[in-house]
């Protein structure tokens, strides 16, 4: 499971709302929400992950936690 709450905390801390990030990324708010929530087959593209990493100054560990960690049973 990806750390959605960590991403949301960075968004609120830096941009205030997801709408601000969506506009900066050039995507709709609904598309951003779908990517964050993993619904509708939407996933973050590599360039979007890089954009978010640079915008918020994320560490590699934070990027991995937000976008790549998955529970393995």
Coordinates of N, CA and C in Angstrom, one line a residue:
X1 N 0.8 -1.2 0.0 CA 0.0 0.0 0.0 C 0.9 1.2 0.0
X2 N 0.6 2.1 -0.9 CA 1.4 3.4 -0.9 C 1.0 4.3 0.2
X3 N 1.9 5.2 0.6 CA 1.6 6.1 1.7 C 0.9 7.4 1.2
X4 N -0.4 7.2 0.9 CA -1.2 8.3 0.4 C -1.2 9.5 1.4
X5 N -1.3 9.2 2.7 CA -1.4 10.3 3.7 C -0.1 11.1 3.7
X6 N 1.1 10.5 3.4 CA 2.3 11.3 3.4 C 2.3 12.2 2.2
X7 N 1.8 11.8 1.0 CA 1.7 12.7 -0.1 C 0.7 13.8 0.2
X8 N -0.4 13.5 0.7 CA -1.4 14.5 1.0 C -0.9 15.5 2.0
X9 N -0.1 15.1 3.0 CA 0.5 16.0 3.9 C 1.5 17.0 3.2
X10 N 2.3 16.5 2.3 CA 3.1 17.4 1.5 C 2.3 18.4 0.7
X11 N 1.3 17.9 0.1 CA 0.4 18.8 -0.7 C -0.1 19.9 0.1
X12 N -0.7 19.6 1.3 CA -1.3 20.6 2.2 C -0.2 21.6 2.7
X13 N 0.9 21.0 3.1 CA 2.0 21.8 3.6 C 2.5 22.8 2.6
X14 N 2.6 22.4 1.4 CA 3.3 23.2 0.3 C 2.3 24.0 -0.6
X15 N 1.2 23.4 -0.9 CA 0.3 24.0 -1.9 C -1.1 24.3 -1.3
X16 N -1.4 23.8 -0.2 CA -2.7 24.1 0.4 C -3.8 23.1 0.0
X17 N -3.9 22.9 -1.3 CA -4.9 22.0 -1.9 C -4.4 21.2 -3.0
X18 N -5.1 20.1 -3.3 CA -4.8 19.3 -4.4 C -5.0 20.0 -5.7
X19 N -6.0 20.9 -5.8 CA -6.3 21.7 -7.0 C -5.1 22.5 -7.4
X20 N -4.3 23.0 -6.5 CA -3.1 23.8 -6.9 C -2.1 22.9 -7.5
X21 N -1.9 21.7 -6.9 CA -0.9 20.8 -7.5 C -1.4 20.3 -8.9
X22 N -2.6 20.0 -9.0 CA -3.2 19.5 -10.3 C -2.9 20.6 -11.4
X23 N -3.2 21.8 -11.1 CA -3.0 22.9 -12.0 C -1.5 23.0 -12.4
X24 N -0.7 22.9 -11.4 CA 0.8 23.0 -11.7 C 1.3 21.8 -12.6
X25 N 0.6 20.7 -12.4 CA 1.0 19.5 -13.2 C 0.3 19.5 -14.6
X26 N -0.7 20.4 -14.8 CA -1.4 20.4 -16.1 C -2.4 19.3 -16.2
X27 N -2.9 18.8 -15.1 CA -3.9 17.8 -15.2 C -5.2 18.3 -14.4
X28 N -6.3 17.6 -14.6 CA -7.5 17.9 -13.9 C -7.4 17.5 -12.4
X29 N -8.2 18.1 -11.6 CA -8.3 17.7 -10.2 C -8.7 16.3 -10.1
X30 N -9.7 15.9 -10.9 CA -10.3 14.5 -10.8 C -9.2 13.5 -11.2
X31 N -8.4 13.8 -12.2 CA -7.3 12.9 -12.6 C -6.2 12.8 -11.5
X32 N -5.9 13.9 -10.8 CA -5.0 13.8 -9.7 C -5.5 13.0 -8.6
X33 N -6.8 13.2 -8.3 CA -7.4 12.4 -7.2 C -7.4 10.9 -7.5
X34 N -7.7 10.6 -8.8 CA -7.7 9.2 -9.2 C -6.3 8.6 -9.1
X35 N -5.3 9.4 -9.4 CA -3.9 8.9 -9.3 C -3.5 8.7 -7.8
X36 N -3.9 9.6 -7.0 CA -3.6 9.5 -5.6 C -4.3 8.3 -5.0
X37 N -5.5 8.1 -5.3 CA -6.3 7.0 -4.7 C -6.2 5.7 -5.5
X38 N -5.5 5.7 -6.6 CA -5.3 4.5 -7.4 C -6.5 3.9 -7.9
X39 N -7.4 4.8 -8.4 CA -8.7 4.3 -9.0 C -8.8 4.6 -10.5
X40 N -9.6 3.9 -11.1 CA -9.9 4.1 -12.5 C -8.7 3.8 -13.4
X41 N -7.8 3.0 -12.9 CA -6.6 2.6 -13.7 C -5.6 3.7 -13.8
X42 N -5.7 4.8 -13.1 CA -4.8 5.9 -13.2 C -3.6 5.7 -12.3
X43 N -2.4 5.9 -12.8 CA -1.2 5.8 -12.1 C -0.3 7.1 -12.4
X44 N 0.6 7.4 -11.5 CA 1.5 8.5 -11.7 C 2.5 8.1 -12.8
X45 N 2.8 8.9 -13.7 CA 3.8 8.7 -14.7 C 5.1 9.1 -14.1
X46 N 6.2 8.6 -14.7 CA 7.6 8.9 -14.1 C 7.8 10.4 -14.1
X47 N 7.4 11.1 -15.1 CA 7.7 12.6 -15.2 C 6.8 13.3 -14.1
X48 N 5.7 12.8 -13.7 CA 4.9 13.4 -12.7 C 5.5 13.1 -11.3
X49 N 6.0 11.9 -11.1 CA 6.7 11.6 -9.9 C 7.9 12.5 -9.7
X50 N 8.7 12.7 -10.8 CA 9.8 13.6 -10.7 C 9.4 15.0 -10.4
X51 N 8.3 15.5 -11.1 CA 7.8 16.8 -10.8 C 7.5 17.0 -9.4
X52 N 6.8 16.1 -8.8 CA 6.3 16.1 -7.4 C 7.6 16.1 -6.5
X53 N 8.5 15.2 -6.8 CA 9.7 15.1 -6.0 C 10.5 16.5 -5.9
X54 N 10.6 17.1 -7.1 CA 11.3 18.3 -7.2 C 10.5 19.5 -6.5
X55 N 9.2 19.5 -6.7 CA 8.4 20.6 -6.2 C 8.4 20.6 -4.7
X56 N 8.4 19.4 -4.1 CA 8.3 19.3 -2.6 C 9.6 19.0 -2.0
X57 N 10.7 18.8 -2.7 CA 12.0 18.5 -2.2 C 12.0 17.1 -1.5
X58 N 11.3 16.2 -2.0 CA 11.2 14.8 -1.4 C 12.6 14.1 -1.5
X59 N 12.8 13.3 -0.5 CA 14.0 12.4 -0.5 C 13.6 11.2 -1.3
X60 N 14.6 10.4 -1.7 CA 14.4 9.1 -2.4 C 13.5 8.2 -1.5
X61 N 13.8 8.2 -0.2 CA 13.0 7.3 0.7 C 11.6 7.7 0.7
X62 N 11.3 9.0 0.7 CA 9.9 9.5 0.7 C 9.2 9.2 -0.6
X63 N 9.9 9.3 -1.7 CA 9.4 9.0 -3.0 C 9.0 7.5 -3.1
X64 N 9.9 6.6 -2.6 CA 9.7 5.2 -2.6 C 8.5 4.9 -1.7
X65 N 8.4 5.5 -0.5 CA 7.3 5.3 0.4 C 5.9 5.7 -0.2
X66 N 5.9 6.9 -0.9 CA 4.7 7.4 -1.5 C 4.3 6.6 -2.7
X67 N 5.2 6.4 -3.6 CA 4.8 5.9 -4.9 C 5.1 4.4 -5.2
X68 N 5.9 3.8 -4.4 CA 6.4 2.4 -4.8 C 6.2 1.4 -3.7
X69 N 6.0 1.7 -2.5 CA 5.9 0.7 -1.4 C 4.5 0.0 -1.6
X70 N 4.6 -1.3 -1.6 CA 3.4 -2.1 -1.6 C 3.5 -3.2 -0.6
X71 N 2.3 -3.6 0.0 CA 2.3 -4.6 1.0 C 2.5 -6.0 0.2
X72 N 3.3 -6.8 0.8 CA 3.5 -8.1 0.2 C 3.1 -9.1 1.2
X73 N 2.3 -10.1 0.9 CA 1.8 -11.1 1.9 C 2.5 -12.4 1.6

